[in-house]
Tab-separated table of C-alpha atoms in Angstrom:
chain	number	residue	atom	x	y	z
Z	1	UNK	CA	-5.323	-64.426	-8.151
Z	2	UNK	CA	-3.787	-60.944	-7.748
Z	3	UNK	CA	-4.266	-58.705	-10.630
Z	4	UNK	CA	-2.900	-55.052	-11.675
Z	5	UNK	CA	-5.322	-52.643	-11.189
Z	6	UNK	CA	-6.237	-51.878	-15.063
Z	7	UNK	CA	-9.862	-50.612	-14.940
Z	8	UNK	CA	-12.103	-51.544	-17.647
Z	9	UNK	CA	-9.553	-52.430	-20.125
Z	10	UNK	CA	-8.704	-55.923	-19.237
Z	11	UNK	CA	-12.479	-56.565	-20.166
Z	12	UNK	CA	-11.882	-54.775	-23.255
Z	13	UNK	CA	-12.783	-58.058	-25.328
Z	14	UNK	CA	-16.373	-58.005	-23.886
Z	15	UNK	CA	-16.787	-54.221	-24.383
Z	16	UNK	CA	-17.533	-51.768	-27.432
Z	17	UNK	CA	-14.419	-50.945	-29.081
Z	18	UNK	CA	-12.736	-47.534	-28.009
Z	19	UNK	CA	-9.028	-47.971	-29.286
Z	20	UNK	CA	-7.657	-46.631	-26.098
Z	21	UNK	CA	-9.426	-46.138	-22.760
Z	22	UNK	CA	-9.643	-42.896	-20.760
Z	23	UNK	CA	-9.114	-44.059	-17.066
Z	24	UNK	CA	-8.525	-42.418	-13.836
Z	25	UNK	CA	-8.113	-45.911	-11.991
Z	26	UNK	CA	-11.960	-46.983	-11.853
Z	27	UNK	CA	-12.991	-50.704	-11.193
Z	28	UNK	CA	-11.350	-53.403	-9.506
Z	29	UNK	CA	-13.209	-52.384	-6.542
Z	30	UNK	CA	-13.040	-54.528	-3.105
Z	31	UNK	CA	-15.588	-57.190	-2.189
Z	32	UNK	CA	-15.745	-56.927	1.657
Z	33	UNK	CA	-17.053	-59.119	4.378
Z	34	UNK	CA	-20.089	-57.946	6.381
Z	35	UNK	CA	-19.650	-60.866	8.939
Z	36	UNK	CA	-21.200	-58.999	11.823
Z	37	UNK	CA	-24.367	-58.136	9.804
Z	38	UNK	CA	-24.303	-61.873	8.391
Z	39	UNK	CA	-24.689	-63.050	11.568
Z	40	UNK	CA	-27.309	-60.869	12.836
Z	41	UNK	CA	-29.367	-61.507	9.287
Z	42	UNK	CA	-28.687	-65.050	9.906
Z	43	UNK	CA	-27.175	-65.591	6.134
Z	44	UNK	CA	-24.421	-68.009	5.510
Z	45	UNK	CA	-22.443	-65.087	3.973
Z	46	UNK	CA	-22.923	-61.262	3.498
Z	47	UNK	CA	-20.569	-59.019	1.238
Z	48	UNK	CA	-20.572	-55.554	-0.339
Z	49	UNK	CA	-19.155	-54.631	-3.409
Z	50	UNK	CA	-17.305	-51.141	-2.663
Z	51	UNK	CA	-18.234	-49.000	-5.378
Z	52	UNK	CA	-17.852	-46.229	-3.108
Z	53	UNK	CA	-13.812	-46.479	-3.719
Z	54	UNK	CA	-14.224	-45.218	-7.399
Z	55	UNK	CA	-12.233	-42.324	-8.242
Z	56	UNK	CA	-15.324	-39.864	-7.640
Z	57	UNK	CA	-16.991	-41.992	-5.000
Z	58	UNK	CA	-19.656	-43.967	-7.119
Z	59	UNK	CA	-20.381	-46.854	-9.586
Z	60	UNK	CA	-20.955	-44.181	-12.291
Z	61	UNK	CA	-17.198	-43.624	-13.025
Z	62	UNK	CA	-17.417	-46.720	-15.012
Z	63	UNK	CA	-20.092	-45.330	-17.257
Z	64	UNK	CA	-17.958	-42.325	-17.567
Z	65	UNK	CA	-14.714	-44.044	-18.400
Z	66	UNK	CA	-16.643	-45.888	-21.495
Z	67	UNK	CA	-18.864	-42.930	-22.533
Z	68	UNK	CA	-15.837	-40.296	-22.523
Z	69	UNK	CA	-13.813	-43.174	-24.298
Z	70	UNK	CA	-16.306	-43.479	-27.050
Z	71	UNK	CA	-16.772	-39.860	-27.468
Z	72	UNK	CA	-12.740	-39.577	-28.085
Z	73	UNK	CA	-13.093	-42.423	-30.423
Z	74	UNK	CA	-15.993	-41.015	-32.670
Z	75	UNK	CA	-14.364	-37.593	-32.683
Z	76	UNK	CA	-17.345	-36.006	-31.012
Z	77	UNK	CA	-16.924	-32.123	-29.740
Z	78	UNK	CA	-17.821	-33.026	-26.108
Z	79	UNK	CA	-20.751	-34.227	-23.928
Z	80	UNK	CA	-24.183	-33.520	-22.338
Z	81	UNK	CA	-25.450	-35.569	-19.605
Z	82	UNK	CA	-28.456	-35.410	-16.902
Z	83	UNK	CA	-27.687	-36.117	-13.386
Z	84	UNK	CA	-28.648	-36.164	-9.851
Z	85	UNK	CA	-24.912	-35.840	-8.822
Z	86	UNK	CA	-22.984	-38.773	-9.078
Z	87	UNK	CA	-23.011	-38.972	-12.949
Z	88	UNK	CA	-22.321	-35.364	-13.299
Z	89	UNK	CA	-19.270	-35.463	-11.190
Z	90	UNK	CA	-17.970	-38.899	-12.932
Z	91	UNK	CA	-18.447	-37.351	-16.457
Z	92	UNK	CA	-17.229	-33.950	-15.336
Z	93	UNK	CA	-13.644	-35.671	-14.163
Z	94	UNK	CA	-13.305	-38.263	-17.332
Z	95	UNK	CA	-14.295	-35.308	-19.739
Z	96	UNK	CA	-11.468	-33.235	-17.938
Z	97	UNK	CA	-9.210	-36.180	-18.263
Z	98	UNK	CA	-10.000	-36.755	-21.886
Z	99	UNK	CA	-9.619	-32.904	-22.528
Z	100	UNK	CA	-13.748	-32.975	-23.898
Z	101	UNK	CA	-15.954	-30.291	-22.860
Z	102	UNK	CA	-19.304	-31.186	-21.365
Z	103	UNK	CA	-22.652	-29.531	-19.817
Z	104	UNK	CA	-24.369	-31.370	-16.745
Z	105	UNK	CA	-28.213	-30.832	-16.376
Z	106	UNK	CA	-28.193	-31.244	-12.744
Z	107	UNK	CA	-31.580	-32.150	-10.624
Z	108	UNK	CA	-31.846	-28.946	-8.519
Z	109	UNK	CA	-32.669	-30.697	-5.160
Z	110	UNK	CA	-29.349	-32.758	-5.444
Z	111	UNK	CA	-27.339	-32.342	-2.038
Z	112	UNK	CA	-24.894	-29.585	-1.951
Z	113	UNK	CA	-22.244	-32.420	-1.553
Z	114	UNK	CA	-23.147	-33.427	-5.105
Z	115	UNK	CA	-23.365	-30.008	-6.379
Z	116	UNK	CA	-20.145	-28.432	-5.026
Z	117	UNK	CA	-17.529	-31.282	-6.493
Z	118	UNK	CA	-18.902	-30.032	-9.798
Z	119	UNK	CA	-17.344	-26.411	-9.646
Z	120	UNK	CA	-13.697	-27.288	-9.888
Z	121	UNK	CA	-14.288	-28.585	-13.480
Z	122	UNK	CA	-14.555	-26.681	-16.750
Z	123	UNK	CA	-17.924	-27.805	-17.606
Z	124	UNK	CA	-21.411	-25.969	-17.851
Z	125	UNK	CA	-24.254	-26.835	-15.376
Z	126	UNK	CA	-27.742	-26.069	-15.142
Z	127	UNK	CA	-29.834	-26.826	-11.920
Z	128	UNK	CA	-33.017	-28.293	-13.090
Z	129	UNK	CA	-36.541	-27.684	-11.221
Z	130	UNK	CA	-39.232	-30.261	-11.336
Z	131	UNK	CA	-37.234	-33.312	-11.554
Z	132	UNK	CA	-36.093	-35.376	-8.472
Z	133	UNK	CA	-38.355	-35.335	-5.417
Z	134	UNK	CA	-42.051	-34.745	-6.307
Z	135	UNK	CA	-41.092	-35.024	-9.945
Z	136	UNK	CA	-43.558	-36.290	-12.483
Z	137	UNK	CA	-42.700	-38.576	-15.250
Z	138	UNK	CA	-43.635	-35.822	-17.334
Z	139	UNK	CA	-41.058	-33.419	-16.548
Z	140	UNK	CA	-38.415	-36.182	-16.179
Z	141	UNK	CA	-39.122	-37.166	-19.985
Z	142	UNK	CA	-39.319	-33.456	-21.112
Z	143	UNK	CA	-35.436	-33.231	-19.577
Z	144	UNK	CA	-34.089	-36.422	-21.425
Z	145	UNK	CA	-35.917	-34.784	-24.671
Z	146	UNK	CA	-34.143	-31.446	-24.436
Z	147	UNK	CA	-30.695	-33.154	-23.729
Z	148	UNK	CA	-30.898	-35.666	-26.474
Z	149	UNK	CA	-31.929	-32.785	-28.717
Z	150	UNK	CA	-29.178	-30.626	-27.733
Z	151	UNK	CA	-26.584	-33.822	-28.341
Z	152	UNK	CA	-27.781	-33.829	-32.037
Z	153	UNK	CA	-27.921	-30.546	-32.311
Z	154	UNK	CA	-24.167	-29.812	-31.355
Z	155	UNK	CA	-22.577	-33.024	-31.972
Z	156	UNK	CA	-22.276	-34.183	-28.478
Z	157	UNK	CA	-22.001	-37.308	-27.035
Z	158	UNK	CA	-25.157	-38.140	-25.288
Z	159	UNK	CA	-23.705	-39.209	-21.805
Z	160	UNK	CA	-26.972	-39.907	-19.797
Z	161	UNK	CA	-26.522	-42.752	-17.924
Z	162	UNK	CA	-29.338	-44.988	-19.225
Z	163	UNK	CA	-29.399	-47.857	-21.620
Z	164	UNK	CA	-32.092	-45.800	-23.656
Z	165	UNK	CA	-30.171	-43.099	-24.204
Z	166	UNK	CA	-26.272	-44.544	-23.947
Z	167	UNK	CA	-26.258	-48.251	-24.543
Z	168	UNK	CA	-22.781	-48.404	-25.050
Z	169	UNK	CA	-21.441	-46.165	-22.400
Z	170	UNK	CA	-23.380	-48.336	-19.943
Z	171	UNK	CA	-21.964	-51.319	-20.878
Z	172	UNK	CA	-19.099	-50.119	-18.632
Z	173	UNK	CA	-21.153	-51.123	-15.689
Z	174	UNK	CA	-21.088	-54.897	-16.720
Z	175	UNK	CA	-17.434	-54.920	-15.827
Z	176	UNK	CA	-19.027	-54.778	-12.232
Z	177	UNK	CA	-20.325	-58.074	-12.491
Z	178	UNK	CA	-17.562	-59.631	-14.316
Z	179	UNK	CA	-15.350	-58.459	-11.258
Z	180	UNK	CA	-17.904	-60.102	-9.037
Z	181	UNK	CA	-17.934	-63.238	-11.011
Z	182	UNK	CA	-13.927	-63.540	-10.330
Z	183	UNK	CA	-14.378	-62.562	-6.503
Z	184	UNK	CA	-17.599	-64.415	-5.611
Z	185	UNK	CA	-18.519	-66.911	-8.284
Z	186	UNK	CA	-20.951	-68.776	-5.774
Z	187	UNK	CA	-23.212	-65.464	-4.821
Z	188	UNK	CA	-26.845	-66.330	-4.516
Z	189	UNK	CA	-28.250	-62.899	-4.539
Z	190	UNK	CA	-27.167	-59.555	-5.861
Z	191	UNK	CA	-28.932	-56.793	-4.112
Z	192	UNK	CA	-28.862	-53.356	-6.481
Z	193	UNK	CA	-30.140	-50.091	-5.771
Z	194	UNK	CA	-32.319	-49.073	-8.466
Z	195	UNK	CA	-33.703	-45.682	-9.825
Z	196	UNK	CA	-33.696	-45.490	-13.502
Z	197	UNK	CA	-32.918	-48.899	-13.987
Z	198	UNK	CA	-29.761	-48.826	-15.746
Z	199	UNK	CA	-27.353	-50.032	-13.062
Z	200	UNK	CA	-29.666	-52.969	-12.394
Z	201	UNK	CA	-29.907	-53.819	-16.065
Z	202	UNK	CA	-26.222	-54.068	-16.685
Z	203	UNK	CA	-25.475	-55.834	-13.347
Z	204	UNK	CA	-28.095	-58.418	-14.622
Z	205	UNK	CA	-26.663	-58.794	-17.841
Z	206	UNK	CA	-23.021	-59.067	-16.607
Z	207	UNK	CA	-24.312	-61.710	-14.370
Z	208	UNK	CA	-25.719	-63.746	-17.111
Z	209	UNK	CA	-22.993	-63.440	-19.323
Z	210	UNK	CA	-20.469	-64.702	-16.740
Z	211	UNK	CA	-22.980	-67.835	-16.289
Z	212	UNK	CA	-23.220	-66.882	-12.336
Z	213	UNK	CA	-26.235	-68.469	-10.440
Z	214	UNK	CA	-26.863	-65.228	-8.565
Z	215	UNK	CA	-30.576	-63.600	-8.677
Z	216	UNK	CA	-30.634	-59.794	-9.036
Z	217	UNK	CA	-32.830	-58.020	-6.811
Z	218	UNK	CA	-34.024	-54.376	-7.646
Z	219	UNK	CA	-34.209	-52.371	-4.289
Z	220	UNK	CA	-36.351	-49.223	-4.550
Z	221	UNK	CA	-38.010	-46.697	-2.114
Z	222	UNK	CA	-41.762	-47.187	-1.788
Z	223	UNK	CA	-42.227	-43.496	-2.790
Z	224	UNK	CA	-40.609	-44.201	-6.025
Z	225	UNK	CA	-40.977	-48.207	-7.012
Z	226	UNK	CA	-42.084	-48.752	-10.423
Z	227	UNK	CA	-39.664	-51.434	-11.420
Z	228	UNK	CA	-40.299	-53.342	-8.137
Z	229	UNK	CA	-44.003	-53.023	-8.176
Z	230	UNK	CA	-43.957	-54.098	-11.924
Z	231	UNK	CA	-41.738	-57.149	-11.266
Z	232	UNK	CA	-44.269	-58.026	-8.322
Z	233	UNK	CA	-47.175	-58.021	-11.104
Z	234	UNK	CA	-48.633	-54.699	-9.352
Z	235	UNK	CA	-48.434	-52.134	-12.339
Z	236	UNK	CA	-48.882	-53.040	-16.047
Z	237	UNK	CA	-45.700	-51.093	-16.984
Z	238	UNK	CA	-42.943	-49.805	-14.747
Z	239	UNK	CA	-43.841	-46.293	-14.568
Z	240	UNK	CA	-45.809	-44.284	-11.817
Z	241	UNK	CA	-47.429	-40.752	-12.005
Z	242	UNK	CA	-45.135	-38.774	-9.207
Z	243	UNK	CA	-42.033	-39.540	-7.244
Z	244	UNK	CA	-42.533	-39.150	-3.292
Z	245	UNK	CA	-39.156	-40.396	-1.743
Z	246	UNK	CA	-36.831	-38.398	-0.439
Z	247	UNK	CA	-33.816	-40.832	-1.373
Z	248	UNK	CA	-31.830	-38.855	-3.825
Z	249	UNK	CA	-30.843	-40.858	-7.073
Z	250	UNK	CA	-33.539	-43.218	-6.753
Z	251	UNK	CA	-36.215	-40.446	-7.810
Z	252	UNK	CA	-37.081	-41.588	-11.395
Z	253	UNK	CA	-40.997	-42.315	-11.699
Z	254	UNK	CA	-40.564	-43.338	-15.346
Z	255	UNK	CA	-37.278	-45.255	-15.431
Z	256	UNK	CA	-35.991	-45.110	-18.768
Z	257	UNK	CA	-34.712	-48.588	-18.586
Z	258	UNK	CA	-37.325	-49.980	-16.623
Z	259	UNK	CA	-38.466	-52.667	-19.016
Z	260	UNK	CA	-35.214	-53.705	-19.811
Z	261	UNK	CA	-34.030	-53.950	-16.146
Z	262	UNK	CA	-37.324	-56.063	-15.442
Z	263	UNK	CA	-36.855	-58.289	-18.400
Z	264	UNK	CA	-32.829	-59.206	-17.322
Z	265	UNK	CA	-34.000	-59.896	-13.669
Z	266	UNK	CA	-36.612	-62.132	-14.821
Z	267	UNK	CA	-34.000	-63.900	-16.779
Z	268	UNK	CA	-31.634	-64.155	-13.461
Z	269	UNK	CA	-35.038	-65.115	-11.536
Z	270	UNK	CA	-34.942	-62.228	-9.337
Z	271	UNK	CA	-37.291	-60.025	-7.822
Z	272	UNK	CA	-38.004	-56.266	-6.737
Z	273	UNK	CA	-38.441	-54.989	-3.143
Z	274	UNK	CA	-39.777	-51.760	-1.835
Z	275	UNK	CA	-38.743	-50.225	1.263
Z	276	UNK	CA	-39.874	-47.187	2.928
Z	277	UNK	CA	-37.418	-44.177	3.042
Z	278	UNK	CA	-37.088	-44.312	6.941
Z	279	UNK	CA	-35.896	-47.900	6.530
Z	280	UNK	CA	-33.149	-46.939	3.989
Z	281	UNK	CA	-31.895	-44.745	6.410
Z	282	UNK	CA	-31.738	-46.905	9.134
Z	283	UNK	CA	-30.023	-49.256	6.796
Z	284	UNK	CA	-27.444	-46.288	6.218
Z	285	UNK	CA	-26.613	-45.915	10.193
Z	286	UNK	CA	-26.158	-49.636	10.394
Z	287	UNK	CA	-23.831	-50.011	7.947
Z	288	UNK	CA	-21.452	-47.228	9.467
Z	289	UNK	CA	-22.470	-48.345	12.969
Z	290	UNK	CA	-21.921	-52.009	12.684
Z	291	UNK	CA	-19.476	-52.438	10.011
Z	292	UNK	CA	-17.695	-49.135	9.615
Z	293	UNK	CA	-18.980	-48.697	5.872
Z	294	UNK	CA	-20.487	-45.013	5.026
Z	295	UNK	CA	-22.676	-44.840	2.071
Z	296	UNK	CA	-24.995	-42.230	0.745
Z	297	UNK	CA	-28.660	-43.457	1.433
Z	298	UNK	CA	-29.573	-44.784	-1.933
Z	299	UNK	CA	-26.473	-47.130	-1.499
Z	300	UNK	CA	-28.331	-48.533	1.692
Z	301	UNK	CA	-31.312	-49.478	-0.348
Z	302	UNK	CA	-29.801	-53.094	-0.556
Z	303	UNK	CA	-29.329	-53.746	2.737
Z	304	UNK	CA	-33.111	-52.455	3.634
Z	305	UNK	CA	-34.204	-54.825	1.141
Z	306	UNK	CA	-32.334	-57.782	2.006
Z	307	UNK	CA	-33.387	-57.349	5.537
Z	308	UNK	CA	-37.118	-57.361	4.453
Z	309	UNK	CA	-36.290	-60.543	2.209
Z	310	UNK	CA	-34.828	-61.981	5.201
Z	311	UNK	CA	-37.753	-61.051	7.565
Z	312	UNK	CA	-40.199	-62.516	4.722
Z	313	UNK	CA	-38.190	-65.731	4.204
Z	314	UNK	CA	-37.154	-65.204	0.921
Z	315	UNK	CA	-33.333	-65.368	2.071
Z	316	UNK	CA	-32.161	-67.700	4.786
Z	317	UNK	CA	-29.118	-69.751	6.212
Z	318	UNK	CA	-27.619	-71.038	3.154
Z	319	UNK	CA	-27.600	-67.700	1.240
Z	320	UNK	CA	-24.739	-65.604	0.327
Z	321	UNK	CA	-26.144	-62.446	-0.811
Z	322	UNK	CA	-24.001	-59.207	-2.459
Z	323	UNK	CA	-24.728	-55.830	-1.519
Z	324	UNK	CA	-23.686	-53.244	-4.300
Z	325	UNK	CA	-22.766	-50.361	-2.399
Z	326	UNK	CA	-23.300	-47.470	-5.050
Z	327	UNK	CA	-22.101	-44.342	-3.706
Z	328	UNK	CA	-19.615	-42.881	-0.620
Z	329	UNK	CA	-21.634	-41.432	2.103
Z	330	UNK	CA	-19.919	-37.987	1.942
Z	331	UNK	CA	-21.904	-37.481	-1.198
Z	332	UNK	CA	-25.241	-36.766	0.910
Z	333	UNK	CA	-24.591	-35.461	4.462
Z	334	UNK	CA	-27.817	-33.190	4.985
Z	335	UNK	CA	-29.260	-35.490	7.370
Z	336	UNK	CA	-26.159	-35.313	9.850
Z	337	UNK	CA	-26.141	-31.642	10.156
Z	338	UNK	CA	-28.250	-31.680	13.655
Z	339	UNK	CA	-25.482	-34.184	14.904
Z	340	UNK	CA	-22.921	-31.453	14.648
Z	341	UNK	CA	-24.095	-30.066	17.937
Z	342	UNK	CA	-22.586	-33.136	19.508
Z	343	UNK	CA	-19.026	-31.876	18.626
Z	344	UNK	CA	-18.894	-28.760	20.645
Z	345	UNK	CA	-15.818	-26.503	21.482
Z	346	UNK	CA	-13.363	-27.162	24.278
Z	347	UNK	CA	-10.722	-25.299	25.879
Z	348	UNK	CA	-7.203	-27.118	25.995
Z	349	UNK	CA	-7.704	-27.873	29.673
Z	350	UNK	CA	-10.831	-29.416	29.423
Z	351	UNK	CA	-9.968	-31.950	27.018
Z	352	UNK	CA	-8.887	-34.681	29.668
Z	353	UNK	CA	-12.194	-34.470	31.673
Z	354	UNK	CA	-14.200	-34.957	28.200
Z	355	UNK	CA	-12.069	-38.164	27.561
Z	356	UNK	CA	-12.726	-39.438	30.853
Z	357	UNK	CA	-16.331	-38.713	30.459
Z	358	UNK	CA	-16.545	-40.494	26.991
Z	359	UNK	CA	-14.574	-43.378	28.647
Z	360	UNK	CA	-16.590	-43.731	31.672
Z	361	UNK	CA	-19.816	-44.075	29.393
Z	362	UNK	CA	-18.086	-47.127	27.544
Z	363	UNK	CA	-18.741	-49.717	31.001
């Protein structure tokens, strides 16, 4: 069925009341077949939910649309959030759309591609040290506490993208699963890159609400995998002391929605998978080289986890998994900087020879 792209508003009956949605055209993202990878992995089908095509390049636009709409309805003076990059850009854009000022506490180690897009917006920004890579649970919890206190002190909407702080705003992500239920009701698994657990919890809740049979899978890097290890029975709670993963956006040793996510994954009969950073980066390359889909490293965690599950025999020839591709590739380009040397300057008369040499290498 062809639908008009109405963003979250067409699911208004299933979401908190906002009156009028603030929208930039978020949602209604495509489900793209990955046929070559499906054959390579030996599954019946493989598809990708391209959250990369949301207005600011990530699924966080769903949270921002919901959160800023709620802030307007409640008459709050503005908003404040924590972010490793994607949430900050989303809240800044939707806040500007609504005319609501805001402040972003940004992980200082966030890639420059996530820092620079904040600059055009009329917001306050602080780059916070001690969170992200090599972060401790104590520093992470401390930042959340400061931001929550500031929201109360100044009557700001607390827009941090976690159910523990912003449960109504996070309901915007449920719409991802509502769309998936329309696009692929027979999906068997949904692979979800997982940091704080909020996305995983919302996707799982949406799957259950729509009565899908799909299992939801928590995909985490081995250097920061408290939810996956908790689901596997290796930890008594979904928390670890320190993050050692270099995968931006998945670096939360004390995930605020860890318990909620684990509970909902279990209701979906799902599990968790831990994969090394190196395998996630390989999966990022594979997606672009084989299927033409360029995502940031965090988004590739799903393919790395699915590959591990296929090799372990957890997923097989009759299965139809879905990858949730959370953020666009242009959001984190540092690892490709050394490859710039491949683009060498040429004189005009040298162009024909360069094309001929390239063509000769195709044989």
